[in-house]
mmCIF file of C-alpha atoms in Angstrom:
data_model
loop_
_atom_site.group_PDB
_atom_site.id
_atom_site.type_symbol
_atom_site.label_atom_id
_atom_site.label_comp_id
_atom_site.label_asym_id
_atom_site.label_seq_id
_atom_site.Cartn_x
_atom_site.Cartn_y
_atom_site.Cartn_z
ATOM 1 C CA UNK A 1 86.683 -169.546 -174.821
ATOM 2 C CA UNK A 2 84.392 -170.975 -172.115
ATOM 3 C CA UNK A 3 86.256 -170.272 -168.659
ATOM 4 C CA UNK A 4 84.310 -172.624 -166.425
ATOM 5 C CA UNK A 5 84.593 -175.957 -168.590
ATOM 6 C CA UNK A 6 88.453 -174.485 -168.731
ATOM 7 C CA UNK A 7 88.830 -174.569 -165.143
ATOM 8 C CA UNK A 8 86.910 -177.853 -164.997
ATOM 9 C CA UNK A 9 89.643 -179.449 -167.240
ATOM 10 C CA UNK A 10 92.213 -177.787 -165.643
ATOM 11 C CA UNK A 11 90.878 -179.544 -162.649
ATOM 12 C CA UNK A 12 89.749 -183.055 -163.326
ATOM 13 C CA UNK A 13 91.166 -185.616 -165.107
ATOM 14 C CA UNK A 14 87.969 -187.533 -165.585
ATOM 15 C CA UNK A 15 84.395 -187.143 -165.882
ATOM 16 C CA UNK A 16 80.651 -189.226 -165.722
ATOM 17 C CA UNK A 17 78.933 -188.241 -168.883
ATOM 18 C CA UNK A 18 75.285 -189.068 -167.575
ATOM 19 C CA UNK A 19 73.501 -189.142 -170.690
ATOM 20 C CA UNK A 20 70.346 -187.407 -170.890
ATOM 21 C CA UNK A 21 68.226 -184.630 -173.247
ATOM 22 C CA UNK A 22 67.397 -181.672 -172.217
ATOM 23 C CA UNK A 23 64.092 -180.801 -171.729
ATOM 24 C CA UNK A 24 62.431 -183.704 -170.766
ATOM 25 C CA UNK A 25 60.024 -184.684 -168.097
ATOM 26 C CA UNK A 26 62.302 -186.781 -166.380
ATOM 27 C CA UNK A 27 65.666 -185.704 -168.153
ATOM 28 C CA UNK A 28 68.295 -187.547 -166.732
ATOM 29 C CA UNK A 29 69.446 -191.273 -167.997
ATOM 30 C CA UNK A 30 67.622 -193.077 -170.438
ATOM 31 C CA UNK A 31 63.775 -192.054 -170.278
ATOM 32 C CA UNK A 32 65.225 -188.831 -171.160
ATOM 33 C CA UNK A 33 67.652 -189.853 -173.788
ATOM 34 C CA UNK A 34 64.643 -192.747 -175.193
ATOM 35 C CA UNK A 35 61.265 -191.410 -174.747
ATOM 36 C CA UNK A 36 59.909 -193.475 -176.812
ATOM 37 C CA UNK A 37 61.537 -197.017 -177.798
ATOM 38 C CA UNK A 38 64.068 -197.505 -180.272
ATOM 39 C CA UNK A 39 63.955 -193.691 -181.052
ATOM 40 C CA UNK A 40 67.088 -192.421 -178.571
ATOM 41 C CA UNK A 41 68.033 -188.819 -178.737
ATOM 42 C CA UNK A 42 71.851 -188.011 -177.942
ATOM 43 C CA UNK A 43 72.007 -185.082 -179.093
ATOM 44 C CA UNK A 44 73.197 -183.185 -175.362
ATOM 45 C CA UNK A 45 75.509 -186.276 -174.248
ATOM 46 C CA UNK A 46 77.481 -185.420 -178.118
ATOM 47 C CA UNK A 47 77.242 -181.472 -177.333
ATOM 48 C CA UNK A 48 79.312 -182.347 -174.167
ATOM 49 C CA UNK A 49 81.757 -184.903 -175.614
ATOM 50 C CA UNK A 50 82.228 -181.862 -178.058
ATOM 51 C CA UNK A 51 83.589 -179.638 -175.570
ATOM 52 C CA UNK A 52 86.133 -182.104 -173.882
ATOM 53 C CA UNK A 53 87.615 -183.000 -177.478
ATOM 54 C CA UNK A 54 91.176 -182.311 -177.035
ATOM 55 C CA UNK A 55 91.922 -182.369 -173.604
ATOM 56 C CA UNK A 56 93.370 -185.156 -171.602
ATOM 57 C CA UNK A 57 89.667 -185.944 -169.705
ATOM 58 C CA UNK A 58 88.681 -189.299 -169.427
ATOM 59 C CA UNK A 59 84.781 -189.926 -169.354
ATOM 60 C CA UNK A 60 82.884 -192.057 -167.941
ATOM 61 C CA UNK A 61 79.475 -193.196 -169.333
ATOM 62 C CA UNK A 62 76.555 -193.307 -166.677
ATOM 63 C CA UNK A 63 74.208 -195.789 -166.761
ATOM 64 C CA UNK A 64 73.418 -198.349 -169.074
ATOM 65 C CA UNK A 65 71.377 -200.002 -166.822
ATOM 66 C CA UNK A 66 69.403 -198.928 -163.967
ATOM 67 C CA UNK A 67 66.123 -200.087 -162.689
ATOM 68 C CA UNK A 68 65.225 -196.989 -159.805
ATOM 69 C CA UNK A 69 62.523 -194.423 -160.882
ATOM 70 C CA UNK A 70 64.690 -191.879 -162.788
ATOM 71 C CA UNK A 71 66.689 -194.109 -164.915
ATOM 72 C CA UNK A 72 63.133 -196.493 -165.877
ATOM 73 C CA UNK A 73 61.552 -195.695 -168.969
ATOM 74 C CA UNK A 74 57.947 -196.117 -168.861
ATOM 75 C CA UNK A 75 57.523 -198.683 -171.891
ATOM 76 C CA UNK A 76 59.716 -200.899 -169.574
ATOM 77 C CA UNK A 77 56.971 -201.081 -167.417
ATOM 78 C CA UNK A 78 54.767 -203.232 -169.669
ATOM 79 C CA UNK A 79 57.623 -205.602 -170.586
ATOM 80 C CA UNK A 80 57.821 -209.060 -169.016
ATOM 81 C CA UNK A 81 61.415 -210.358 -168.263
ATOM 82 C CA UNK A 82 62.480 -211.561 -171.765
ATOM 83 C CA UNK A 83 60.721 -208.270 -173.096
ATOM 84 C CA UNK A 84 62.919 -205.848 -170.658
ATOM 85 C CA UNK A 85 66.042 -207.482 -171.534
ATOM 86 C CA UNK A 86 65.731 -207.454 -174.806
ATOM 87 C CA UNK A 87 65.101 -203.944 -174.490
ATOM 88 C CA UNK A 88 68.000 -203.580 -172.570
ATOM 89 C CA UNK A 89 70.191 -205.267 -174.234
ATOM 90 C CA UNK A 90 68.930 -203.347 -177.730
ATOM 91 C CA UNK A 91 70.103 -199.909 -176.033
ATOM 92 C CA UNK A 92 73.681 -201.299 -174.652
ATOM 93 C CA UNK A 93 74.671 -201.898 -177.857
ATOM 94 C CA UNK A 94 73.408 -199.165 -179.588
ATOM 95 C CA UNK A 95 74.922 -197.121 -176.815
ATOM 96 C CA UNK A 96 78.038 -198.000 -176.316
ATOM 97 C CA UNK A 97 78.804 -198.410 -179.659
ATOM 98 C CA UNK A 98 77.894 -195.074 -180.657
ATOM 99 C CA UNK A 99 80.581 -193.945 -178.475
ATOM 100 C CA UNK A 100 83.384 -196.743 -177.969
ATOM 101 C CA UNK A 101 85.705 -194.289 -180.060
ATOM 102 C CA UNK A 102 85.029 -191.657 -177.439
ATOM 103 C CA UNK A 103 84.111 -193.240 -174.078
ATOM 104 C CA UNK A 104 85.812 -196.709 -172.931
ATOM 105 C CA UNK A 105 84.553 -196.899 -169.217
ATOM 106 C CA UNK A 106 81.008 -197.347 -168.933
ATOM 107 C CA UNK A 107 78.290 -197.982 -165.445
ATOM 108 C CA UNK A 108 77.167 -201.121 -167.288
ATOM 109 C CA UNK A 109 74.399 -201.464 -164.218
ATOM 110 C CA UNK A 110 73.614 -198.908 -161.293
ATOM 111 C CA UNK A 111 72.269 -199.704 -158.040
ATOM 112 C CA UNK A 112 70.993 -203.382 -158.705
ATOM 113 C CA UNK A 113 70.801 -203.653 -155.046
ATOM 114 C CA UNK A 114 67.631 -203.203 -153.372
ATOM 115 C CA UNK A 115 67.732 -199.602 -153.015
ATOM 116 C CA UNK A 116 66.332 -199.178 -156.691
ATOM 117 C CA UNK A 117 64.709 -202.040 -158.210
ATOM 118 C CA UNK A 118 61.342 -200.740 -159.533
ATOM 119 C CA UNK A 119 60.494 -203.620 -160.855
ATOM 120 C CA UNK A 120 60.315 -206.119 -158.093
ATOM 121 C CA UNK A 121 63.001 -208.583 -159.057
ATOM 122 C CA UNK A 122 64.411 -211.183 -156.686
ATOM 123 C CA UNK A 123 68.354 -211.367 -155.880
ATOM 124 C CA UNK A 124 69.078 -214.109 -158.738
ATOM 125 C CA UNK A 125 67.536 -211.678 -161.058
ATOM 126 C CA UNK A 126 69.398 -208.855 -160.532
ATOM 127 C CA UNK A 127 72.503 -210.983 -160.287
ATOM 128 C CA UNK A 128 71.232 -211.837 -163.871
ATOM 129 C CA UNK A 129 70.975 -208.278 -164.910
ATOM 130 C CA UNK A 130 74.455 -207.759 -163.458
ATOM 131 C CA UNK A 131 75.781 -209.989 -166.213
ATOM 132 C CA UNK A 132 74.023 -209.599 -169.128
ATOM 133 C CA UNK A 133 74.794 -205.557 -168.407
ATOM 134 C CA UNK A 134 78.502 -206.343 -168.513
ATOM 135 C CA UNK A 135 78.527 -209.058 -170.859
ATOM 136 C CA UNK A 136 76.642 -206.499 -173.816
ATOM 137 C CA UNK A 137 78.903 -203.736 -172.828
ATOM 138 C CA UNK A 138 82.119 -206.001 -173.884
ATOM 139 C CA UNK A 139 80.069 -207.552 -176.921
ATOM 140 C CA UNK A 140 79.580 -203.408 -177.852
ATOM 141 C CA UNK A 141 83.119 -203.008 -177.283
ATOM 142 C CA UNK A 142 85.759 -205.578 -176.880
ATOM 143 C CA UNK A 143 87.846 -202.827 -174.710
ATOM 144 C CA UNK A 144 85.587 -201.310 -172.439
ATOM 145 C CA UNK A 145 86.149 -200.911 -169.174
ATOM 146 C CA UNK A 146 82.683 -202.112 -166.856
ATOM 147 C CA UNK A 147 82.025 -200.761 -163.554
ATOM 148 C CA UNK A 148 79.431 -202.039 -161.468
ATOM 149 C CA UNK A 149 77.812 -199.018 -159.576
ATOM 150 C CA UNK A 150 75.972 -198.781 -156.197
ATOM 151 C CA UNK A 151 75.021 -196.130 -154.142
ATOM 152 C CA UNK A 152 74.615 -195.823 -149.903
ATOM 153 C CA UNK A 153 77.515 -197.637 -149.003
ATOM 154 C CA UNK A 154 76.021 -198.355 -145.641
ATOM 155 C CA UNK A 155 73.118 -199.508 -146.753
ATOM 156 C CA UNK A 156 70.760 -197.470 -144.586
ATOM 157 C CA UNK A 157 67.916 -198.259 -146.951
ATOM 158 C CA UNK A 158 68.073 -202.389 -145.571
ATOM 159 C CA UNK A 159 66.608 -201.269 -142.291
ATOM 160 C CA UNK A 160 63.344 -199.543 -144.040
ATOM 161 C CA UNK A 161 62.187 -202.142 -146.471
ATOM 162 C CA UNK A 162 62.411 -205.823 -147.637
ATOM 163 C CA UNK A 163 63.398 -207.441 -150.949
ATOM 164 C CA UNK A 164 60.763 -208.574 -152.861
ATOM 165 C CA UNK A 165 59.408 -212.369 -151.133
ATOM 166 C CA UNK A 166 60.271 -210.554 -147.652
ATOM 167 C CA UNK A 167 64.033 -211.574 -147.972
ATOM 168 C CA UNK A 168 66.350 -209.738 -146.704
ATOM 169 C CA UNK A 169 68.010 -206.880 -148.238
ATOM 170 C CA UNK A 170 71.198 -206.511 -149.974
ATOM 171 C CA UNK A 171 73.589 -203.891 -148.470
ATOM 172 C CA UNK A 172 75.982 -203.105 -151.689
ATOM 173 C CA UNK A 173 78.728 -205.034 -149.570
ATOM 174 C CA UNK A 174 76.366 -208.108 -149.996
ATOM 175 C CA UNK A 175 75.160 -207.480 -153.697
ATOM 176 C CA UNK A 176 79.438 -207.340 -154.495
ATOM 177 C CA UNK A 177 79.271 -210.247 -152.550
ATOM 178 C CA UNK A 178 76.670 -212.016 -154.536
ATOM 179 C CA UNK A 179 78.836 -210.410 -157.988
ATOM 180 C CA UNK A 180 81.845 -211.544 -157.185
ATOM 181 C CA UNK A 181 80.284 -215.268 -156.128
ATOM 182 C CA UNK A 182 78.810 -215.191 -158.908
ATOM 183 C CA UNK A 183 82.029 -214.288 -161.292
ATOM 184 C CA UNK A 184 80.208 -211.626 -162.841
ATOM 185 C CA UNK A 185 83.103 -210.320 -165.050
ATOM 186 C CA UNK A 186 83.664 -206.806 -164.649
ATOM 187 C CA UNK A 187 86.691 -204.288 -164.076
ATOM 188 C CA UNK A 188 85.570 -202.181 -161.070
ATOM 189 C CA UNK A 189 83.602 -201.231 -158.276
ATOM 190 C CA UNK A 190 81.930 -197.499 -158.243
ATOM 191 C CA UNK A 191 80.351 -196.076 -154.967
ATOM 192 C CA UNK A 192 78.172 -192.986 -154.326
ATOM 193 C CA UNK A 193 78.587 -191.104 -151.221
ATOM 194 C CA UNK A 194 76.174 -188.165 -150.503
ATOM 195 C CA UNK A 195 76.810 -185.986 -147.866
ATOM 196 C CA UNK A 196 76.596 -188.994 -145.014
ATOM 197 C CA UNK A 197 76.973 -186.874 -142.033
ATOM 198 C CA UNK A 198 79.546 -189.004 -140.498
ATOM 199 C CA UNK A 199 83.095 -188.900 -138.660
ATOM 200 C CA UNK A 200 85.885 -189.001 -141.747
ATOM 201 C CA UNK A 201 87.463 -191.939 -139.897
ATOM 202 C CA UNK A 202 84.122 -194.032 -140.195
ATOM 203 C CA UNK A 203 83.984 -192.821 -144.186
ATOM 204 C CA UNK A 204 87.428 -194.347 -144.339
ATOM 205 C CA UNK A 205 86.769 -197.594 -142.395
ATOM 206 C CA UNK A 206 83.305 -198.095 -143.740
ATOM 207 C CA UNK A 207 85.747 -197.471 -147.994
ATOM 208 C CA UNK A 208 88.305 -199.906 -146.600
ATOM 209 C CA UNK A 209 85.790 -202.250 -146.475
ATOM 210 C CA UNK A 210 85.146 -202.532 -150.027
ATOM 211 C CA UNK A 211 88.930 -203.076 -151.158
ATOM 212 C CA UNK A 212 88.279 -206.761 -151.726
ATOM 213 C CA UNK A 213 86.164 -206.336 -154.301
#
């Protein structure tokens, strides 16, 4: 009955449900689904799952966890480290197990390198966040499937700013780095690529670089 979502299905085989309400001031992720705490509207991310009932599309969840501007509530803000995760914590597990019928592969964290991090927190920190966001995610559901999610692959971002003490920054090959030194426990890497204007071979090379992780 809806020829565009038909063709979409007919198309894809999976999908990122980013959840969101419609609406809103800033309506993507969760100040949009969680304006105010503890009080999280789903309501568009369930009109969606709706539509797919029945096919064969798997969906991805996107994020749990992300500290840049859009995905930051503002009563974060306030919060001192214990406070946030808390928070954070509170809204993995509500999340994800509102859905784990439906959805099984979640972003448990998104770009905790140092091209979002709103909040000023050092590398061990986000390493931190890294695994408490896949740790809750299995606690919420025993079977998900955690992806750890970073965006400019190149890491153009390093050469414009510092982390936070006037370290360095982490490139996502360096935060996966840090991860996997760490033995963060999670199932997958995810990568955004936005239009980067470069030769197809270098978008190869530039993947192929990532297949350790």
């Amino acid at each position: 009955s809806n020829p565009p979502f038909r063709l979409f299905t007919d198309l894809f085989n999976e999908m990122t449900l980013a959840l969101y309400r419609r609406g809103t001031d800033t309506p993507y992720f969760r100040p949009g689904v969680e304006r105010e705490e503890g009080k999280a509207d789903y309501s568009l991310a369930d009109a969606t799952l709706q539509k797919v009932a029945g096919t064969n599309t798997t969906i991805k969840g996107h994020p749990l966890m992300w500290f840049g501007r859009p995905g930051l509530p503002e009563f974060l803000r306030t919060k001192a480290w214990d406070g946030v995760k808390q928070s954070c914590r509170e809204y993995i597990l509500q999340t994800v197990s509102r859905y784990k019928s439906r959805i099984h592969m979640w972003d448990s964290i998104n770009e905790a390198h140092d091209s979002a991090n709103e909040l000023g927190y050092n590398h061990a920190q986000l390493l931190e966040l890294t695994r408490f966001a896949c740790e809750m995610t299995r606690v919420a559901d025993p079977t998900a499937f955690r992806v750890v999610n970073a965006t400019a692959p190149w890491g153009e971002y390093a050469q414009k700013r510092h982390a936070p003490g006037g370290k360095k920054s982490w490139t996502p090959l360096a935060y996966y780095t840090a991860v996997e030194e760490a033995q963060v426990p999670y199932e997958a890497i995810g990568l955004q690529v936005y239009n980067p204007k470069r030769d197809m071979l270098e978008i190869e090379r530039q993947m192929e670089r990532f297949f350790v992780f």
